[in-house]
Amino acid sequence: MREKKVLLMGDAASGKSSMRAAIFKNTIPDLTSRLSTTHSYEMENYKFFGSRSLSLVDCGGQHGFMESYLTDDGEKILFAHVSALIYVFEVTKLDSAGRPPELSLQYFSRCLKALGKRSPQAPVFVLIQKMDLIQPEKRQSEFDMWIKALKQICGQEDAFIAFGTSIYEDTLYRAWSAVVRILVPNLSDLTRNLGLLSQSCGALETAMFEKTTFLLIARSSVEEPVNHSLVSTHLLPDIYNKPVEDAGDATVALGQANRFEMISKLIKAFKHDARRFSSEPFDSLRMEMSDFTLVLTSLTPTSYVLVIASAKEPRITPDAIVLNISHARPHFEALQAAAK
Ligand SMILES: Nc1nc2c(ncn2[C@@H]2O[C@H](COP(=O)(O)OP(=O)(O)OP(=O)(O)O)[C@@H](O)[C@H]2O)c(=O)[nH]1
Ligand SMILES: [Mg+2]
């Protein structure tokens, strides 16, 4: 199916519509406080990757709406043909004993049951949102309390993949990149070919971002062992830990594990600010620093590629990287078109 339906559900005021605005409409976090509560649900189609579209269903979390989704008719409409469910809770809602509100747990459990009945293959992503409101040293323990309670209520160890997130931090991009990567069918082909492009550019690392959202789709380097905090790691599917074949030297692990999410966040903020000075859309970025050379440019009509090379190699200039990318472009366009 070329259209992928993603349900965005969870407690009222937990931040669902804010995420949607930040990721898909480039709204800056501070402006999300102006959003009003979502009445029933809003479905929007976003052109997403290749000819694929993502149909995002943002479901208002107030009790009356939740009850309406969980009637027999509501279930048939909402929970059928779902590719992924994103379920959001607000981290601050734990009670003094460290327990989430009973009603939140009940709705979560009922939604999982409805999904299991209508779209049993759909993966579930739990986002514990508003982490910025918790002191850094307490974040992991509060996150763990949520995950423990949610696991207890659904009675299954591997029922969901969870992330601690904040609209103000790159953690939001980490979580949403994981969601969209599940929706890309030929991810391993893309990854392998990025490895080859990386080799041909003599690069240290190459990554592919979706154009509108700037979410990370694929990368040439091996995923570092997943030891991020605020991620329920053992539940991440295999694709996140698989070594990349044929990636050669490009498998060098570089810098911070969250560098791609930081790049997503920075480029989005840059694009937002650049609009104040120019009506031209963002096209590309080149940097020649003392220790690395960086090129970020369009790869296909729906993606950007980021290539990073060592500045110790004087032959690897931005122009040479751009030339290699232009040679690889038709190949990546064909790969995207072939994705079923
Ligand atoms: N501090 C903080 N505030 C957030 C975050 N995400 C969202 N908010 C704020 O939370 C409030 C509610 O956000 P919404 O996105 O409208 O919540 P919702 O989940 O869509 O709510 P319903 O539509 O009623 O279900 C807004 O004022 C947002 O600015 C976050 O990560 N941190
Ligand atoms: Mg909303």
Short mmCIF file of C-alpha atoms and ligand atoms in Angstrom, two decimals:
data_model
loop_
_atom_site.label_atom_id
_atom_site.label_comp_id
_atom_site.label_asym_id
_atom_site.label_seq_id
_atom_site.Cartn_x
_atom_site.Cartn_y
_atom_site.Cartn_z
CA MET A 1 0.00 0.00 0.00
CA ARG A 2 1.51 3.36 -1.00
CA GLU A 3 -0.32 5.21 1.73
CA LYS A 4 0.77 4.50 5.28
CA LYS A 5 -1.71 5.27 8.03
CA VAL A 6 -0.16 6.26 11.35
CA LEU A 7 -2.32 6.80 14.44
CA LEU A 8 -1.21 9.48 16.89
CA MET A 9 -3.07 8.85 20.15
CA GLY A 10 -2.69 9.40 23.87
CA ASP A 11 -3.68 11.54 26.82
CA ALA A 12 -5.21 14.98 26.34
CA ALA A 13 -2.66 17.81 26.34
CA SER A 14 0.26 15.35 26.25
CA GLY A 15 1.66 17.12 23.17
CA LYS A 16 0.43 15.13 20.15
CA SER A 17 -0.62 18.05 17.95
CA SER A 18 2.49 19.96 19.01
CA MET A 19 4.70 17.14 17.70
CA ARG A 20 2.76 17.00 14.47
CA ALA A 21 3.22 20.77 14.00
CA ALA A 22 6.93 20.65 14.88
CA ILE A 23 7.73 17.68 12.65
CA PHE A 24 5.52 18.27 9.63
CA LYS A 25 4.90 22.03 9.64
CA ASN A 26 8.20 23.25 11.01
CA THR A 27 6.43 25.10 13.84
CA ILE A 28 8.86 26.26 16.51
CA PRO A 29 8.18 24.69 19.93
CA ASP A 30 7.21 27.91 21.71
CA LEU A 31 4.39 28.54 19.24
CA THR A 32 2.73 25.19 20.00
CA SER A 33 1.25 26.67 23.19
CA ARG A 34 -1.22 28.45 20.88
CA LEU A 35 -2.67 25.19 19.57
CA SER A 36 -6.15 24.38 20.77
CA THR A 37 -7.31 20.97 21.88
CA THR A 38 -8.08 18.55 19.04
CA HIS A 39 -11.77 17.78 18.60
CA SER A 40 -12.31 14.16 17.65
CA TYR A 41 -9.54 13.41 15.14
CA GLU A 42 -7.78 15.22 12.31
CA MET A 43 -6.41 13.26 9.39
CA GLU A 44 -3.74 14.83 7.20
CA ASN A 45 -1.80 13.40 4.29
CA TYR A 46 1.85 14.26 3.98
CA LYS A 47 3.98 13.49 0.95
CA PHE A 48 6.63 11.55 2.64
CA PHE A 49 9.14 9.47 0.73
CA GLY A 50 9.23 8.65 -2.95
CA SER A 51 5.64 8.44 -4.12
CA ARG A 52 4.59 7.30 -0.69
CA SER A 53 2.29 9.32 1.49
CA LEU A 54 1.82 9.25 5.20
CA SER A 55 -1.68 9.63 6.47
CA LEU A 56 -1.34 10.90 10.01
CA VAL A 57 -4.42 10.66 12.22
CA ASP A 58 -4.10 13.01 15.21
CA CYS A 59 -6.69 11.86 17.75
CA GLY A 60 -7.87 14.26 20.45
CA GLY A 61 -7.25 12.66 23.84
CA GLN A 62 -10.19 13.94 25.87
CA HIS A 63 -12.21 11.16 27.49
CA GLY A 64 -15.33 11.63 25.36
CA PHE A 65 -13.28 11.31 22.16
CA MET A 66 -11.37 8.30 23.47
CA GLU A 67 -14.63 6.52 24.26
CA SER A 68 -15.91 7.23 20.74
CA TYR A 69 -12.79 5.69 19.13
CA LEU A 70 -13.27 2.55 21.21
CA THR A 71 -16.85 1.77 20.15
CA ASP A 72 -17.28 -0.97 17.59
CA ASP A 73 -17.79 1.53 14.73
CA GLY A 74 -15.00 3.80 15.97
CA GLU A 75 -12.58 0.87 16.05
CA LYS A 76 -13.45 -0.16 12.51
CA ILE A 77 -12.76 3.34 11.20
CA LEU A 78 -9.65 4.18 13.18
CA PHE A 79 -7.81 0.96 13.88
CA ALA A 80 -8.10 -0.79 10.51
CA HIS A 81 -5.16 -0.73 8.04
CA VAL A 82 -2.84 0.99 10.50
CA SER A 83 0.91 0.88 9.77
CA ALA A 84 2.01 2.18 13.18
CA LEU A 85 0.53 3.53 16.41
CA ILE A 86 2.27 6.34 18.29
CA TYR A 87 0.89 6.63 21.83
CA VAL A 88 1.83 9.70 23.90
CA PHE A 89 1.84 10.27 27.66
CA GLU A 90 2.95 13.33 29.62
CA VAL A 91 5.84 12.38 31.91
CA THR A 92 4.74 14.70 34.75
CA LYS A 93 1.50 12.83 35.36
CA LEU A 94 2.91 10.22 37.76
CA ASP A 95 1.27 10.34 41.20
CA SER A 96 3.19 10.57 44.49
CA ALA A 97 3.74 6.79 44.43
CA GLY A 98 5.23 7.00 40.94
CA ARG A 99 2.18 5.51 39.23
CA PRO A 100 0.54 6.84 36.04
CA PRO A 101 -3.17 7.79 36.19
CA GLU A 102 -5.34 4.65 36.12
CA LEU A 103 -7.54 6.02 33.32
CA SER A 104 -4.50 6.68 31.10
CA LEU A 105 -3.38 3.08 31.59
CA GLN A 106 -6.86 1.77 30.84
CA TYR A 107 -7.17 3.72 27.59
CA PHE A 108 -3.72 2.59 26.51
CA SER A 109 -4.60 -1.02 27.16
CA ARG A 110 -7.93 -0.73 25.33
CA CYS A 111 -6.27 0.94 22.31
CA LEU A 112 -3.66 -1.84 22.15
CA LYS A 113 -6.44 -4.42 22.18
CA ALA A 114 -8.32 -2.62 19.39
CA LEU A 115 -5.12 -2.39 17.35
CA GLY A 116 -4.32 -6.05 17.99
CA LYS A 117 -7.75 -6.96 16.62
CA ARG A 118 -7.80 -4.71 13.53
CA SER A 119 -4.10 -4.25 12.61
CA PRO A 120 -2.14 -6.89 14.49
CA GLN A 121 1.10 -6.27 12.53
CA ALA A 122 1.32 -2.59 13.40
CA PRO A 123 4.22 -1.69 15.73
CA VAL A 124 3.48 0.51 18.74
CA PHE A 125 5.70 3.45 19.73
CA VAL A 126 5.21 4.94 23.19
CA LEU A 127 6.45 8.49 23.66
CA ILE A 128 6.82 9.80 27.20
CA GLN A 129 6.64 13.48 26.34
CA LYS A 130 7.58 16.77 28.06
CA MET A 131 10.84 15.35 29.44
CA ASP A 132 12.14 18.93 29.56
CA LEU A 133 9.86 19.53 32.56
CA ILE A 134 11.77 16.97 34.64
CA GLN A 135 15.17 17.64 36.21
CA PRO A 136 17.84 15.89 34.11
CA GLU A 137 18.95 13.58 36.96
CA LYS A 138 15.41 12.33 37.50
CA ARG A 139 14.47 11.74 33.85
CA GLN A 140 15.63 8.15 33.54
CA SER A 141 13.91 7.01 36.75
CA GLU A 142 10.60 8.68 35.83
CA PHE A 143 10.81 7.20 32.35
CA ASP A 144 11.44 3.75 33.86
CA MET A 145 8.40 4.09 36.14
CA TRP A 146 6.19 4.80 33.15
CA ILE A 147 7.58 1.88 31.17
CA LYS A 148 7.19 -0.51 34.11
CA ALA A 149 3.53 0.46 34.60
CA LEU A 150 2.77 0.28 30.87
CA LYS A 151 4.37 -3.15 30.54
CA GLN A 152 2.37 -4.39 33.50
CA ILE A 153 -0.90 -3.22 31.99
CA CYS A 154 -0.31 -4.79 28.59
CA GLY A 155 1.21 -7.93 30.07
CA GLN A 156 3.66 -8.39 27.22
CA GLU A 157 7.37 -7.67 27.29
CA ASP A 158 7.70 -6.70 23.64
CA ALA A 159 4.41 -4.87 23.11
CA PHE A 160 5.96 -1.50 22.32
CA ILE A 161 9.10 0.55 21.71
CA ALA A 162 9.38 3.55 24.02
CA PHE A 163 11.18 6.89 23.89
CA GLY A 164 11.42 9.76 26.34
CA THR A 165 10.84 12.89 24.27
CA SER A 166 10.51 16.65 24.39
CA ILE A 167 9.44 19.07 21.74
CA TYR A 168 12.38 21.26 22.76
CA GLU A 169 15.02 18.57 22.31
CA ASP A 170 16.43 16.30 19.63
CA THR A 171 14.85 13.31 21.39
CA LEU A 172 11.68 14.04 19.40
CA TYR A 173 13.58 13.44 16.15
CA ARG A 174 15.09 10.23 17.46
CA ALA A 175 11.63 8.85 18.16
CA TRP A 176 9.99 9.98 14.93
CA SER A 177 12.93 8.81 12.82
CA ALA A 178 12.43 5.35 14.32
CA VAL A 179 8.76 5.51 13.31
CA VAL A 180 9.32 6.60 9.72
CA ARG A 181 12.13 4.09 9.19
CA ILE A 182 9.67 1.31 9.94
CA LEU A 183 7.56 2.66 7.08
CA VAL A 184 10.35 2.55 4.47
CA PRO A 185 10.17 -0.89 2.87
CA ASN A 186 13.62 -1.11 1.26
CA LEU A 187 15.58 0.39 4.10
CA SER A 188 18.36 -2.19 3.89
CA ASP A 189 18.86 -1.48 0.14
CA LEU A 190 19.00 2.24 0.82
CA THR A 191 21.45 1.71 3.65
CA ARG A 192 23.71 -0.51 1.56
CA ASN A 193 23.71 1.97 -1.31
CA LEU A 194 24.47 4.86 1.01
CA GLY A 195 27.48 2.84 2.15
CA LEU A 196 28.61 2.57 -1.47
CA LEU A 197 28.08 6.29 -2.07
CA SER A 198 30.05 6.98 1.06
CA GLN A 199 32.92 4.85 -0.22
CA SER A 200 32.89 6.51 -3.62
CA CYS A 201 33.13 9.93 -1.95
CA GLY A 202 35.89 8.73 0.39
CA ALA A 203 33.58 9.90 3.15
CA LEU A 204 33.57 9.04 6.82
CA GLU A 205 29.83 8.93 6.91
CA THR A 206 26.74 9.53 4.78
CA ALA A 207 23.13 9.95 5.88
CA MET A 208 19.79 10.37 4.15
CA PHE A 209 17.05 12.64 5.49
CA GLU A 210 13.44 12.94 4.41
CA LYS A 211 12.97 16.36 2.83
CA THR A 212 9.92 17.85 4.54
CA THR A 213 10.40 16.54 8.04
CA PHE A 214 14.19 16.27 8.02
CA LEU A 215 13.88 12.94 9.79
CA LEU A 216 16.75 10.49 9.44
CA ILE A 217 15.85 7.70 7.02
CA ALA A 218 19.12 5.83 6.56
CA ARG A 219 22.82 6.11 7.29
CA SER A 220 25.95 4.48 5.95
CA SER A 221 27.65 3.90 9.28
CA VAL A 222 26.89 1.06 11.61
CA GLU A 223 24.37 2.01 14.24
CA GLU A 224 26.26 2.42 17.49
CA PRO A 225 25.27 -0.12 20.14
CA VAL A 226 22.00 1.36 21.32
CA ASN A 227 22.82 2.70 24.74
CA HIS A 228 20.84 5.89 24.62
CA SER A 229 19.13 6.88 27.80
CA LEU A 230 15.35 7.26 27.68
CA VAL A 231 14.89 4.49 25.10
CA SER A 232 13.58 1.03 25.98
CA THR A 233 16.42 -0.45 23.97
CA HIS A 234 15.85 -4.17 24.06
CA LEU A 235 12.62 -3.63 22.18
CA LEU A 236 14.14 -1.96 19.16
CA PRO A 237 13.71 -4.12 16.09
CA ASP A 238 16.66 -5.78 14.41
CA ILE A 239 17.07 -3.19 11.68
CA TYR A 240 18.46 -0.75 14.22
CA ASN A 241 21.28 -3.02 15.25
CA LYS A 242 22.17 -4.76 12.00
CA PRO A 243 25.67 -4.10 10.73
CA VAL A 244 25.77 -2.50 7.30
CA GLU A 245 27.22 -4.78 4.64
CA ASP A 246 29.74 -3.46 2.11
CA ALA A 247 30.06 -0.18 3.90
CA GLY A 248 33.84 -0.54 4.21
CA ASP A 249 35.60 2.34 5.91
CA ALA A 250 32.33 4.18 6.18
CA THR A 251 31.50 2.08 9.23
CA VAL A 252 33.63 4.29 11.46
CA ALA A 253 31.54 5.44 14.38
CA LEU A 254 31.73 9.19 14.73
CA GLY A 255 31.06 11.61 17.52
CA GLN A 256 27.94 11.66 19.57
CA ALA A 257 25.32 8.98 19.10
CA ASN A 258 22.58 11.57 18.74
CA ARG A 259 24.40 13.68 16.11
CA PHE A 260 21.82 12.97 13.38
CA GLU A 261 18.89 14.03 15.55
CA MET A 262 20.82 17.18 16.44
CA ILE A 263 21.38 17.84 12.75
CA SER A 264 17.65 17.37 12.05
CA LYS A 265 16.79 19.84 14.77
CA LEU A 266 19.44 22.38 13.76
CA ILE A 267 18.64 22.33 10.05
CA LYS A 268 14.94 22.74 10.76
CA ALA A 269 15.65 25.72 12.99
CA PHE A 270 18.02 27.12 10.34
CA LYS A 271 15.40 26.71 7.60
CA HIS A 272 12.85 28.43 9.81
CA ASP A 273 15.13 31.41 10.50
CA ALA A 274 16.35 31.61 6.89
CA ARG A 275 12.78 32.27 5.77
CA ARG A 276 12.97 35.65 7.46
CA PHE A 277 15.81 36.72 5.18
CA SER A 278 15.03 35.00 1.90
CA SER A 279 12.01 33.63 0.09
CA GLU A 280 14.22 31.05 -1.66
CA PRO A 281 13.72 27.54 -0.29
CA PHE A 282 16.66 25.89 1.46
CA ASP A 283 18.80 24.19 -1.16
CA SER A 284 22.14 22.99 0.13
CA LEU A 285 24.85 23.55 2.68
CA ARG A 286 28.64 23.21 2.35
CA MET A 287 31.17 23.53 5.12
CA GLU A 288 34.95 23.26 5.01
CA MET A 289 36.23 23.15 8.57
CA SER A 290 39.73 22.45 9.88
CA ASP A 291 38.94 18.79 10.56
CA PHE A 292 36.04 17.89 8.26
CA THR A 293 34.27 18.75 5.02
CA LEU A 294 30.48 18.57 4.90
CA VAL A 295 27.97 18.66 2.07
CA LEU A 296 24.21 18.57 2.55
CA THR A 297 22.17 18.62 -0.64
CA SER A 298 19.15 17.11 -2.43
CA LEU A 299 19.51 13.46 -3.34
CA THR A 300 16.05 12.70 -4.71
CA PRO A 301 12.95 14.92 -4.91
CA THR A 302 11.99 13.78 -1.40
CA SER A 303 15.34 13.41 0.31
CA TYR A 304 18.57 15.14 1.26
CA VAL A 305 21.93 13.49 1.62
CA LEU A 306 24.59 14.51 4.12
CA VAL A 307 28.20 13.55 3.34
CA ILE A 308 30.98 14.09 5.86
CA ALA A 309 34.62 13.61 4.88
CA SER A 310 37.87 14.08 6.72
CA ALA A 311 39.65 17.37 5.96
CA LYS A 312 42.92 15.42 6.09
CA GLU A 313 42.17 14.30 2.51
CA PRO A 314 42.73 17.45 0.42
CA ARG A 315 41.45 15.72 -2.73
CA ILE A 316 37.98 15.36 -1.23
CA THR A 317 36.54 18.78 -1.97
CA PRO A 318 32.85 19.77 -1.73
CA ASP A 319 32.76 19.97 -5.56
CA ALA A 320 34.01 16.39 -5.86
CA ILE A 321 31.40 15.20 -3.35
CA VAL A 322 28.63 17.06 -5.22
CA LEU A 323 29.74 15.44 -8.49
CA ASN A 324 29.61 11.97 -6.96
CA ILE A 325 26.16 12.67 -5.54
CA SER A 326 24.89 13.79 -8.93
CA HIS A 327 26.13 10.50 -10.45
CA ALA A 328 24.38 8.50 -7.73
CA ARG A 329 21.12 10.46 -7.96
CA PRO A 330 19.40 8.44 -10.74
CA HIS A 331 20.22 5.24 -8.90
CA PHE A 332 18.61 6.45 -5.66
CA GLU A 333 15.59 7.75 -7.56
CA ALA A 334 15.15 4.29 -9.08
CA LEU A 335 15.50 2.68 -5.65
CA GLN A 336 12.78 4.92 -4.24
CA ALA A 337 10.51 4.28 -7.19
CA ALA A 338 10.97 0.52 -6.79
CA ALA A 339 9.91 0.58 -3.13
CA LYS A 340 6.65 -1.33 -2.92
N1 LIG B 1 7.15 21.70 28.21
C1 LIG B 1 6.63 21.06 27.17
N2 LIG B 1 5.42 21.40 26.68
C2 LIG B 1 4.93 20.72 25.62
C3 LIG B 1 5.66 19.69 24.99
N3 LIG B 1 4.91 19.21 23.96
C4 LIG B 1 3.78 19.92 23.97
N4 LIG B 1 3.77 20.83 24.97
C5 LIG B 1 2.69 21.78 25.32
O1 LIG B 1 1.58 21.03 25.78
C6 LIG B 1 0.37 21.71 25.49
C7 LIG B 1 -0.64 20.75 24.87
O2 LIG B 1 -0.15 20.34 23.63
P1 LIG B 1 -1.07 19.73 22.46
O3 LIG B 1 -0.12 19.37 21.37
O4 LIG B 1 -2.19 20.62 22.12
O5 LIG B 1 -1.63 18.43 23.17
P2 LIG B 1 -2.54 17.27 22.52
O6 LIG B 1 -1.95 15.99 22.98
O7 LIG B 1 -2.66 17.46 21.05
O8 LIG B 1 -3.92 17.51 23.26
P3 LIG B 1 -5.40 17.06 22.76
O9 LIG B 1 -5.58 17.57 21.37
O10 LIG B 1 -6.33 17.75 23.73
O11 LIG B 1 -5.49 15.59 22.87
C8 LIG B 1 0.76 22.89 24.58
O12 LIG B 1 0.75 24.05 25.35
C9 LIG B 1 2.18 22.57 24.13
O13 LIG B 1 2.96 23.73 23.90
C10 LIG B 1 6.97 19.35 25.50
O14 LIG B 1 7.69 18.46 25.05
N5 LIG B 1 7.38 20.07 26.59
MG MG B 2 -4.27 17.78 19.82
#
